[in-house]
Structures are given as structure tokens and as C-alpha cells.
């Protein structure tokens, strides 16, 4: 449920929480309709996806369980991606930021468990987005300017926490838009 009253709160943290909450409300409504066929649909040849751990691939693997995300070596890989990959990427992003901001600071993105079906993947993403939302909601307003509150990455450690939250918001909006577009394209391609 989106906290509509947050839109009336005139503070920086309320604004970033409102953006995150509204964006997640829109995306999660679409993810509730996600099928396994859409989850794995490849919009192009050699699309990055989620595969079983021992699947032969020239990509690195990200994840700790039976299912892993194919991870390119170049940071700005422009190839096509499946919804499965996009959900895995969002999941590891929110997991890692929660772990190194509010959690025990022990695990990294490679320790995330990924899933080979839409229902479990969406549930796991939901868990980490909601954990992140709860974490930032628990912070006092003055924490928005705290440098190094998150230690997930070198960039996080060097910037005010509000920038970390905004970056995760951008990730959710950016990749959420890709997911919804792929769902729409799947609908006309199938």
C-alpha cells in the first residue's frame, strides 16, 4: 500500500520515499500479472537472463544458488535483457543496499538467491524493496545528509545518504519501465 499522506510532508526524505513508494506501487501491480513465459522471454538474440548455475555461458554468474544471472564484463552492456535478468538486477541492488545500510554488513550482491520462476522472483524482489523502504522510513530526517551511511559500494560510502536513495529510485524507475515495456512487447509478439 502506498502512503498517500507522504505527499503532504515537506521534507527531502519524504519526497524520496514518496517517489520510491509510488514507483514501486506501479511496478508491483504489473509484476503481479507476470507469467513465467514473460519472465524468460528473450526480446533478442543472446539476451542476458537468469539460468541454472551450470548453464554454459561466456558471461560471469551472479548469485549463490541454483539460479544465477548472466553478468557481462562491461559495465554499460547494451545487449537485450529478459525480465528475469532485470528482476534479478533489481533484487541484488536492493538486497545489497539494505545489507550494507541496515543489515549485518556481511553479504554482497553475489550472495543473493535468485529464482527460476516469476512468482518466486517477484516475491523475493518485493521482500527486498519493502525491507529497503522500511529501513529508510525508520531513519530520522537528518540522516538524509549523512555521508557513508551505506557502505554497499565505494560510491555509497562517499556520498550523502539521500543520493543513495535517489539512485535506487532511478534504478527502480529505469528497470521497472524496461520490465513493463517487455511485458507489452511480449503481448504483441506472442
CSV table of C-alpha atoms in Angstrom, one decimal:
chain,number,residue,atom,x,y,z
A,1,UNK,CA,0.0,0.0,0.0
A,2,UNK,CA,1.3,3.4,-0.9
A,3,UNK,CA,1.3,6.0,1.9
A,4,UNK,CA,-0.6,8.8,0.1
A,5,UNK,CA,-0.1,11.2,3.1
A,6,UNK,CA,3.6,11.2,2.5
A,7,UNK,CA,2.9,13.5,-0.5
A,8,UNK,CA,1.9,16.2,2.0
A,9,UNK,CA,5.2,16.1,4.0
A,10,UNK,CA,7.6,18.9,3.0
A,11,UNK,CA,10.9,17.2,3.6
A,12,UNK,CA,13.7,15.7,1.5
A,13,UNK,CA,13.3,12.2,2.8
A,14,UNK,CA,9.5,12.3,2.4
A,15,UNK,CA,10.0,13.3,-1.2
A,16,UNK,CA,12.4,10.5,-2.0
A,17,UNK,CA,10.3,8.0,0.0
A,18,UNK,CA,7.2,9.2,-1.9
A,19,UNK,CA,8.9,8.7,-5.3
A,20,UNK,CA,10.1,5.2,-4.3
A,21,UNK,CA,6.7,4.2,-2.9
A,22,UNK,CA,4.7,5.4,-5.8
A,23,UNK,CA,7.1,3.9,-8.4
A,24,UNK,CA,7.0,0.6,-6.6
A,25,UNK,CA,3.2,0.6,-6.4
A,26,UNK,CA,3.0,1.0,-10.2
A,27,UNK,CA,5.6,-1.6,-10.9
A,28,UNK,CA,4.4,-4.2,-8.4
A,29,UNK,CA,0.9,-4.0,-9.9
A,30,UNK,CA,2.4,-5.0,-13.2
A,31,UNK,CA,4.6,-7.7,-11.7
A,32,UNK,CA,1.5,-9.3,-10.0
A,33,UNK,CA,0.5,-10.3,-13.6
A,34,UNK,CA,3.9,-11.6,-14.7
A,35,UNK,CA,3.9,-15.1,-16.2
A,36,UNK,CA,6.9,-17.5,-16.4
A,37,UNK,CA,6.7,-17.1,-20.2
A,38,UNK,CA,7.1,-13.3,-19.9
A,39,UNK,CA,9.7,-13.7,-17.3
A,40,UNK,CA,12.0,-15.7,-19.6
A,41,UNK,CA,11.0,-14.2,-22.9
A,42,UNK,CA,14.1,-13.1,-24.9
A,43,UNK,CA,13.5,-9.9,-26.8
A,44,UNK,CA,16.6,-10.5,-28.9
A,45,UNK,CA,19.4,-13.0,-29.6
A,46,UNK,CA,21.7,-13.7,-26.7
A,47,UNK,CA,19.6,-11.7,-24.2
A,48,UNK,CA,21.0,-11.6,-20.7
A,49,UNK,CA,18.8,-13.8,-18.5
A,50,UNK,CA,18.7,-16.0,-15.4
A,51,UNK,CA,20.0,-19.5,-16.0
A,52,UNK,CA,20.8,-22.6,-14.0
A,53,UNK,CA,24.2,-22.4,-12.4
A,54,UNK,CA,26.0,-24.8,-14.8
A,55,UNK,CA,24.5,-23.4,-18.0
A,56,UNK,CA,27.4,-22.9,-20.4
A,57,UNK,CA,27.9,-19.2,-21.0
A,58,UNK,CA,30.7,-16.7,-21.6
A,59,UNK,CA,29.2,-14.4,-19.0
A,60,UNK,CA,30.1,-14.3,-15.4
A,61,UNK,CA,27.5,-15.6,-13.0
A,62,UNK,CA,25.8,-13.6,-10.2
A,63,UNK,CA,24.0,-15.4,-7.4
A,64,UNK,CA,24.6,-18.1,-4.9
A,65,UNK,CA,22.0,-20.7,-5.6
A,66,UNK,CA,20.9,-23.0,-8.4
A,67,UNK,CA,19.8,-20.0,-10.5
A,68,UNK,CA,22.2,-17.2,-11.5
A,69,UNK,CA,22.1,-14.1,-13.5
A,70,UNK,CA,24.4,-13.8,-16.5
A,71,UNK,CA,26.6,-10.8,-15.8
A,72,UNK,CA,28.5,-9.0,-18.6
A,73,UNK,CA,32.1,-7.9,-18.1
A,74,UNK,CA,31.5,-4.4,-19.5
A,75,UNK,CA,29.6,-2.0,-17.1
A,76,UNK,CA,27.5,-0.5,-19.9
A,77,UNK,CA,26.4,-3.6,-21.7
A,78,UNK,CA,23.8,-2.6,-24.3
A,79,UNK,CA,22.5,-6.0,-25.3
A,80,UNK,CA,18.9,-7.1,-24.7
A,81,UNK,CA,17.8,-8.4,-21.3
A,82,UNK,CA,15.0,-10.5,-20.1
A,83,UNK,CA,12.5,-9.6,-17.4
A,84,UNK,CA,14.2,-12.4,-15.4
A,85,UNK,CA,17.5,-10.6,-15.6
A,86,UNK,CA,16.0,-7.2,-14.8
A,87,UNK,CA,14.2,-8.5,-11.7
A,88,UNK,CA,17.5,-10.3,-10.6
A,89,UNK,CA,19.4,-7.0,-11.0
A,90,UNK,CA,16.8,-5.0,-9.0
A,91,UNK,CA,16.8,-7.7,-6.3
A,92,UNK,CA,20.5,-7.7,-5.9
A,93,UNK,CA,20.6,-3.9,-5.9
A,94,UNK,CA,18.0,-3.5,-3.1
A,95,UNK,CA,19.4,-6.5,-1.2
A,96,UNK,CA,23.0,-5.2,-1.2
A,97,UNK,CA,22.0,-1.7,-0.2
A,98,UNK,CA,19.8,-3.0,2.6
A,99,UNK,CA,22.5,-5.4,3.8
A,100,UNK,CA,25.2,-2.7,3.9
A,101,UNK,CA,23.0,0.1,5.3
A,102,UNK,CA,20.6,-1.6,7.8
A,103,UNK,CA,21.7,-5.2,7.9
A,104,UNK,CA,24.7,-7.1,9.3
A,105,UNK,CA,27.1,-5.9,6.5
A,106,UNK,CA,28.3,-9.4,5.7
A,107,UNK,CA,27.0,-10.4,2.3
A,108,UNK,CA,27.4,-8.8,-1.1
A,109,UNK,CA,25.5,-8.9,-4.4
A,110,UNK,CA,27.0,-12.3,-5.3
A,111,UNK,CA,25.4,-13.9,-2.3
A,112,UNK,CA,21.8,-13.2,-3.4
A,113,UNK,CA,19.5,-16.1,-4.1
A,114,UNK,CA,17.8,-15.9,-7.5
A,115,UNK,CA,14.8,-17.8,-8.8
A,116,UNK,CA,13.8,-19.7,-11.9
A,117,UNK,CA,10.2,-18.7,-11.9
A,118,UNK,CA,8.3,-15.4,-12.0
A,119,UNK,CA,6.3,-15.9,-8.8
A,120,UNK,CA,9.3,-16.6,-6.5
A,121,UNK,CA,11.4,-13.9,-8.2
A,122,UNK,CA,8.7,-11.3,-7.7
A,123,UNK,CA,8.2,-12.3,-4.1
A,124,UNK,CA,12.0,-12.0,-3.4
A,125,UNK,CA,12.2,-8.6,-5.1
A,126,UNK,CA,9.2,-7.5,-3.1
A,127,UNK,CA,10.8,-8.6,0.1
A,128,UNK,CA,14.0,-6.5,-0.5
A,129,UNK,CA,12.2,-3.4,-1.8
A,130,UNK,CA,9.9,-3.5,1.2
A,131,UNK,CA,12.9,-4.1,3.6
A,132,UNK,CA,14.7,-1.1,2.0
A,133,UNK,CA,11.5,1.1,2.3
A,134,UNK,CA,11.1,0.1,5.9
A,135,UNK,CA,14.8,0.9,6.6
A,136,UNK,CA,14.7,4.4,5.1
A,137,UNK,CA,11.3,5.1,6.8
A,138,UNK,CA,12.9,4.4,10.2
A,139,UNK,CA,15.6,7.0,9.7
A,140,UNK,CA,15.4,10.4,11.3
A,141,UNK,CA,15.2,13.2,8.7
A,142,UNK,CA,18.7,14.4,9.4
A,143,UNK,CA,20.2,11.1,8.2
A,144,UNK,CA,19.4,12.1,4.6
A,145,UNK,CA,22.7,14.1,4.7
A,146,UNK,CA,24.8,11.5,6.4
A,147,UNK,CA,27.9,10.7,4.3
A,148,UNK,CA,28.7,7.0,4.3
A,149,UNK,CA,25.6,5.7,5.9
A,150,UNK,CA,25.5,3.0,3.3
A,151,UNK,CA,28.7,1.1,2.8
A,152,UNK,CA,27.5,-1.1,-0.1
A,153,UNK,CA,29.8,0.4,-2.7
A,154,UNK,CA,32.7,2.9,-2.7
A,155,UNK,CA,30.3,5.5,-4.2
A,156,UNK,CA,27.8,4.9,-1.5
A,157,UNK,CA,30.4,5.4,1.2
A,158,UNK,CA,31.4,8.8,-0.2
A,159,UNK,CA,28.1,10.5,-0.7
A,160,UNK,CA,25.2,11.8,1.4
A,161,UNK,CA,22.6,9.0,2.0
A,162,UNK,CA,19.9,10.9,0.1
A,163,UNK,CA,21.9,10.4,-3.1
A,164,UNK,CA,22.0,6.6,-2.5
A,165,UNK,CA,18.2,6.6,-2.0
A,166,UNK,CA,17.7,8.6,-5.2
A,167,UNK,CA,20.0,6.3,-7.2
A,168,UNK,CA,18.0,3.3,-6.1
A,169,UNK,CA,14.8,5.2,-7.0
A,170,UNK,CA,16.3,5.8,-10.5
A,171,UNK,CA,17.2,2.1,-10.8
A,172,UNK,CA,13.7,1.1,-9.9
A,173,UNK,CA,12.1,3.6,-12.3
A,174,UNK,CA,14.5,2.8,-15.1
A,175,UNK,CA,14.4,-1.0,-14.9
A,176,UNK,CA,10.7,-1.0,-14.0
A,177,UNK,CA,10.0,0.8,-17.2
A,178,UNK,CA,12.0,-1.8,-19.1
A,179,UNK,CA,10.1,-4.6,-17.4
A,180,UNK,CA,6.7,-3.1,-18.3
A,181,UNK,CA,7.8,-2.4,-21.9
A,182,UNK,CA,9.0,-6.0,-22.2
A,183,UNK,CA,5.6,-7.2,-20.9
A,184,UNK,CA,3.9,-5.1,-23.5
A,185,UNK,CA,6.2,-6.3,-26.3
A,186,UNK,CA,5.7,-9.9,-25.3
A,187,UNK,CA,1.9,-9.3,-25.6
A,188,UNK,CA,2.2,-8.2,-29.2
A,189,UNK,CA,4.9,-10.7,-30.2
A,190,UNK,CA,3.3,-13.8,-28.7
